[in-house]
């Protein structure tokens, strides 16, 4: 077994998650690093932020692989005084390259949404809106046995990383669920496809008020489904890290390369705590000045 170069690792990653599968607007690929530099240790993380950059350097990694691209919309200036510039400087000065595998890792089989739908208990899934497809965005599949919406949410909650926002669910706790649609990360552009798939529940992240409200209005006209489960964006994608790391390790090993792959220990969900208003004692929630609004 030999130590691969950065070029070898990038090649292996692109065999597993071909950049040709990335969406047009995406920026998956190698951001920085010397192609000939040896890579003995790699860190996998969801986000390329200062925390994960430092974690990679401090752990002696020569490559940080993140799901989210650092420079999605391009950059003209990267001084170390800027947020993204600081990340780039930390990595370059620490001798660590940066590679993003984003919508290509979403699309490919065994990708981000496969990890999410398996966490729901679905073992056979296919891309949303494409009955014959092998690759594509989101996944849909049937649970071996119908469960309640509450059971499904509890099952997910037991495997997702803990985050302040937890899970938000639309639908009755005892609603019956068999067909599950998922999209790791922000999936509120896929409601039409999810409805066309006759999914009983749609698990995704970052659902905003209006798309979620309109989806529920439509669902209530049609028996109530799809119910919605809204997770942390980070948590919905973090599930993929272990799988992606294992796939890369095996693929490199098949070529005679040995690397050590670590998973980030950082939770990069941006929220730290949440308060549910009906859990606040009445005295604490009363505004002594009065809001002036009658309810
Ligand atoms: Zn994402």
Coordinates of C-alpha atoms and ligand atoms in Angstrom, one line a residue:
X1 CA 0.0 0.0 0.0
X2 CA 1.3 3.5 -0.9
X3 CA 0.3 7.0 0.0
X4 CA -1.8 8.7 -2.7
X5 CA -1.1 12.2 -3.9
X6 CA -3.8 14.9 -3.7
X7 CA -4.4 14.3 -7.4
X8 CA -5.0 10.6 -6.8
X9 CA -7.5 11.3 -4.1
X10 CA -9.4 13.9 -6.2
X11 CA -9.5 11.4 -9.0
X12 CA -10.9 8.7 -6.7
X13 CA -13.5 11.1 -5.3
X14 CA -14.5 12.1 -8.8
X15 CA -14.8 8.4 -9.8
X16 CA -17.3 8.0 -6.9
X17 CA -19.1 11.3 -7.3
X18 CA -18.6 12.4 -10.9
X19 CA -18.5 16.2 -11.3
X20 CA -20.7 15.8 -14.4
X21 CA -23.6 14.9 -12.1
X22 CA -23.3 18.3 -10.3
X23 CA -26.0 20.9 -11.0
X24 CA -25.1 23.7 -13.3
X25 CA -25.1 26.3 -10.5
X26 CA -22.9 24.2 -8.3
X27 CA -19.1 24.5 -7.5
X28 CA -18.1 21.0 -6.7
X29 CA -14.4 20.1 -7.2
X30 CA -10.9 20.9 -5.9
X31 CA -10.7 24.4 -4.4
X32 CA -7.1 24.5 -3.3
X33 CA -4.1 22.3 -2.8
X34 CA -0.9 21.0 -4.5
X35 CA -1.9 18.1 -6.8
X36 CA 1.4 16.3 -6.2
X37 CA 1.2 16.7 -2.3
X38 CA 1.0 13.3 -0.5
X39 CA -2.3 12.7 1.4
X40 CA -2.1 10.5 4.4
X41 CA -5.1 11.8 6.3
X42 CA -8.4 13.3 5.2
X43 CA -11.2 15.0 7.2
X44 CA -14.8 14.8 6.0
X45 CA -17.2 17.6 7.1
X46 CA -20.5 19.1 5.9
X47 CA -19.3 22.7 5.9
X48 CA -16.0 24.5 5.0
X49 CA -15.8 26.9 7.9
X50 CA -13.0 28.1 10.1
X51 CA -13.8 25.5 12.7
X52 CA -13.6 22.5 10.3
X53 CA -10.5 24.1 8.6
X54 CA -8.7 24.3 11.9
X55 CA -9.9 20.8 12.9
X56 CA -8.4 19.4 9.7
X57 CA -5.1 21.2 10.1
X58 CA -4.8 20.4 13.9
X59 CA -5.5 16.7 13.1
X60 CA -2.7 16.6 10.6
X61 CA -4.9 16.2 7.6
X62 CA -3.6 17.1 4.1
X63 CA -7.2 17.3 2.7
X64 CA -10.5 18.5 3.9
X65 CA -13.5 17.2 1.9
X66 CA -16.7 19.1 2.5
X67 CA -20.2 18.6 1.2
X68 CA -20.9 22.4 0.8
X69 CA -18.6 24.3 -1.5
X70 CA -16.8 27.2 0.2
X71 CA -16.9 29.5 -2.8
X72 CA -20.3 28.7 -4.3
X73 CA -20.8 32.1 -5.9
X74 CA -17.2 32.8 -6.8
X75 CA -14.9 35.3 -5.1
X76 CA -12.7 38.2 -6.3
X77 CA -11.0 38.9 -2.9
X78 CA -9.9 36.4 -0.3
X79 CA -7.9 38.4 2.3
X80 CA -7.5 36.6 5.6
X81 CA -9.6 39.3 7.2
X82 CA -12.7 38.0 5.4
X83 CA -14.6 34.9 6.5
X84 CA -14.0 32.8 3.5
X85 CA -10.4 34.1 3.0
X86 CA -9.6 33.1 6.6
X87 CA -10.7 29.5 5.8
X88 CA -8.6 29.4 2.7
X89 CA -5.5 30.8 4.5
X90 CA -5.9 28.4 7.4
X91 CA -6.0 25.5 5.0
X92 CA -3.1 26.6 2.7
X93 CA -0.9 27.6 5.6
X94 CA -1.7 24.3 7.3
X95 CA -0.7 22.3 4.2
X96 CA -4.3 21.1 3.7
X97 CA -6.2 21.0 0.4
X98 CA -10.0 21.5 0.0
X99 CA -12.4 19.5 -2.1
X100 CA -16.1 19.9 -2.3
X101 CA -18.4 17.1 -3.3
X102 CA -21.9 18.7 -3.3
X103 CA -24.7 18.0 -5.7
X104 CA -22.6 15.3 -7.4
X105 CA -22.7 13.5 -4.0
X106 CA -26.4 14.2 -3.8
X107 CA -27.1 12.7 -7.2
X108 CA -25.0 9.6 -7.1
X109 CA -26.2 6.3 -5.8
X110 CA -25.4 5.8 -2.1
X111 CA -25.4 9.6 -1.8
X112 CA -26.7 12.1 0.6
X113 CA -30.4 11.4 0.2
X114 CA -29.8 7.7 0.2
X115 CA -28.3 8.0 3.7
X116 CA -31.3 10.1 4.8
X117 CA -34.0 7.7 3.4
X118 CA -32.2 4.7 4.9
X119 CA -32.3 6.5 8.3
X120 CA -36.0 6.6 7.8
X121 CA -36.0 2.8 7.4
X122 CA -36.4 2.6 3.6
X123 CA -33.9 0.1 2.1
X124 CA -34.8 0.5 -1.6
X125 CA -35.1 3.9 -3.1
X126 CA -34.8 5.7 -6.4
X127 CA -34.4 9.3 -7.4
X128 CA -37.5 11.6 -7.0
X129 CA -39.5 11.9 -10.2
X130 CA -37.5 9.4 -12.2
X131 CA -38.8 5.8 -12.0
X132 CA -36.1 4.4 -14.2
X133 CA -33.3 6.6 -12.9
X134 CA -30.2 5.6 -11.1
X135 CA -29.0 9.1 -10.2
X136 CA -30.7 12.4 -9.5
X137 CA -31.9 14.7 -6.7
X138 CA -33.9 13.4 -3.7
X139 CA -35.1 9.8 -3.1
X140 CA -38.4 8.0 -2.8
X141 CA -39.2 4.5 -1.5
X142 CA -41.6 2.5 0.6
X143 CA -41.1 1.4 4.2
X144 CA -41.3 -2.4 4.7
X145 CA -44.2 -1.7 7.1
X146 CA -46.5 1.3 7.6
X147 CA -45.7 3.3 10.7
X148 CA -47.2 6.4 12.3
X149 CA -45.8 9.8 11.5
X150 CA -44.7 10.1 15.1
X151 CA -42.8 6.8 14.9
X152 CA -41.1 7.8 11.7
X153 CA -40.0 11.2 13.3
X154 CA -38.8 9.4 16.4
X155 CA -36.8 7.0 14.3
X156 CA -35.1 9.9 12.5
X157 CA -34.5 11.8 15.7
X158 CA -32.7 8.8 17.1
X159 CA -30.0 8.9 14.3
X160 CA -29.7 12.6 13.5
X161 CA -27.1 14.7 15.1
X162 CA -28.7 16.8 17.9
X163 CA -29.5 20.3 16.8
X164 CA -31.3 23.2 18.5
X165 CA -34.1 23.2 16.0
X166 CA -34.7 19.5 16.3
X167 CA -37.5 18.2 13.9
X168 CA -40.6 20.1 13.0
X169 CA -43.5 18.0 11.8
X170 CA -46.7 18.9 9.9
X171 CA -49.4 16.2 10.1
X172 CA -51.2 14.2 12.8
X173 CA -49.0 12.1 15.1
X174 CA -51.0 9.0 14.3
X175 CA -51.0 9.7 10.5
X176 CA -50.1 6.5 8.6
X177 CA -46.9 6.6 6.6
X178 CA -45.6 4.1 4.1
X179 CA -44.1 5.9 1.1
X180 CA -41.3 8.2 2.0
X181 CA -39.8 11.0 -0.1
X182 CA -36.6 12.8 1.1
X183 CA -34.2 15.5 0.0
X184 CA -31.1 16.1 2.1
X185 CA -30.6 19.8 2.6
X186 CA -33.0 22.5 1.3
X187 CA -35.8 20.7 -0.6
X188 CA -38.6 23.1 -0.9
X189 CA -38.4 23.3 -4.7
X190 CA -39.5 19.6 -5.0
X191 CA -43.1 19.7 -3.7
X192 CA -44.6 19.1 -7.1
X193 CA -42.5 16.0 -7.6
X194 CA -43.2 14.7 -4.1
X195 CA -46.9 15.0 -4.7
X196 CA -46.7 13.3 -8.1
X197 CA -44.9 10.4 -6.3
X198 CA -47.9 10.0 -3.9
X199 CA -45.5 10.2 -1.0
X200 CA -47.1 10.0 2.5
X201 CA -44.4 12.1 4.0
X202 CA -41.6 14.4 2.8
X203 CA -38.5 14.7 4.8
X204 CA -36.2 17.6 4.0
X205 CA -34.7 20.7 5.6
X206 CA -34.9 24.5 5.6
X207 CA -38.6 24.6 4.9
X208 CA -39.8 28.2 4.8
X209 CA -43.2 29.4 5.9
X210 CA -44.9 30.0 2.5
X211 CA -43.8 26.9 0.6
X212 CA -44.6 24.7 3.6
X213 CA -47.9 26.4 4.3
X214 CA -48.9 26.1 0.6
X215 CA -47.9 22.5 0.5
X216 CA -50.0 21.8 3.6
X217 CA -53.0 23.6 2.1
X218 CA -52.7 21.4 -1.0
X219 CA -52.3 18.3 1.0
X220 CA -55.4 18.9 3.1
X221 CA -57.5 18.9 0.0
X222 CA -56.1 15.5 -0.9
X223 CA -56.4 13.5 2.4
X224 CA -53.7 15.3 4.3
X225 CA -50.5 13.8 2.7
X226 CA -47.7 14.4 2.1
X227 CA -47.0 15.2 5.7
X228 CA -43.8 17.2 6.3
X229 CA -40.8 16.5 8.4
X230 CA -38.3 19.5 8.5
X231 CA -34.9 18.7 9.9
X232 CA -31.7 20.7 10.4
X233 CA -30.0 21.2 7.0
X234 CA -26.6 20.2 8.6
X235 CA -28.1 17.1 10.3
X236 CA -29.8 15.9 7.1
X237 CA -26.5 15.8 5.3
X238 CA -24.2 14.9 8.1
X239 CA -25.6 11.3 7.9
X240 CA -23.7 10.9 4.6
X241 CA -20.2 11.7 5.9
X242 CA -19.5 8.2 7.3
X243 CA -20.7 6.6 4.1
X244 CA -18.8 8.9 1.8
X245 CA -15.7 8.4 3.9
X246 CA -16.0 4.6 3.8
X247 CA -16.6 4.6 0.0
X248 CA -13.5 6.7 -0.6
X249 CA -11.4 4.7 1.7
X250 CA -12.4 1.4 -0.1
X251 CA -12.0 2.9 -3.6
X252 CA -8.5 4.1 -2.8
X253 CA -7.6 0.8 -1.1
X254 CA -8.7 -1.0 -4.3
X255 CA -6.0 1.0 -6.1
X256 CA -3.4 0.1 -3.5
X257 CA -3.6 3.4 -1.7
X258 CA -3.7 3.8 2.0
X259 CA -5.3 6.8 3.8
X260 CA -6.7 7.5 7.2
X261 CA -10.1 9.2 7.0
X262 CA -11.6 11.1 9.9
X263 CA -15.1 12.5 10.4
X264 CA -15.5 16.0 11.7
X265 CA -16.5 16.1 15.4
X266 CA -18.0 19.6 14.9
X267 CA -21.7 20.3 14.7
X268 CA -21.9 23.2 12.2
X269 CA -25.6 23.7 12.5
X270 CA -25.7 27.5 13.1
X271 CA -28.3 27.4 15.9
X272 CA -27.5 27.0 19.6
X273 CA -30.8 26.8 21.4
X274 CA -34.5 27.3 20.8
X275 CA -37.4 28.3 22.9
X276 CA -40.9 27.2 22.3
X277 CA -43.2 30.0 23.4
X278 CA -45.8 27.8 25.0
X279 CA -43.1 26.5 27.3
X280 CA -42.3 29.9 28.7
X281 CA -44.1 30.7 32.0
X282 CA -46.8 33.3 31.4
X283 CA -45.3 35.9 33.8
X284 CA -42.0 35.8 31.9
X285 CA -43.7 36.3 28.5
X286 CA -45.8 39.3 29.6
X287 CA -44.6 42.5 28.2
X288 CA -44.9 45.0 31.1
X289 CA -45.2 48.0 28.7
X290 CA -47.9 46.2 26.7
X291 CA -47.4 45.7 23.0
X292 CA -50.4 47.8 22.1
X293 CA -51.8 45.0 20.0
X294 CA -55.1 43.4 20.9
X295 CA -55.2 39.6 20.2
Ligands
LIG1 ZN1 -26.7 21.3 1.9

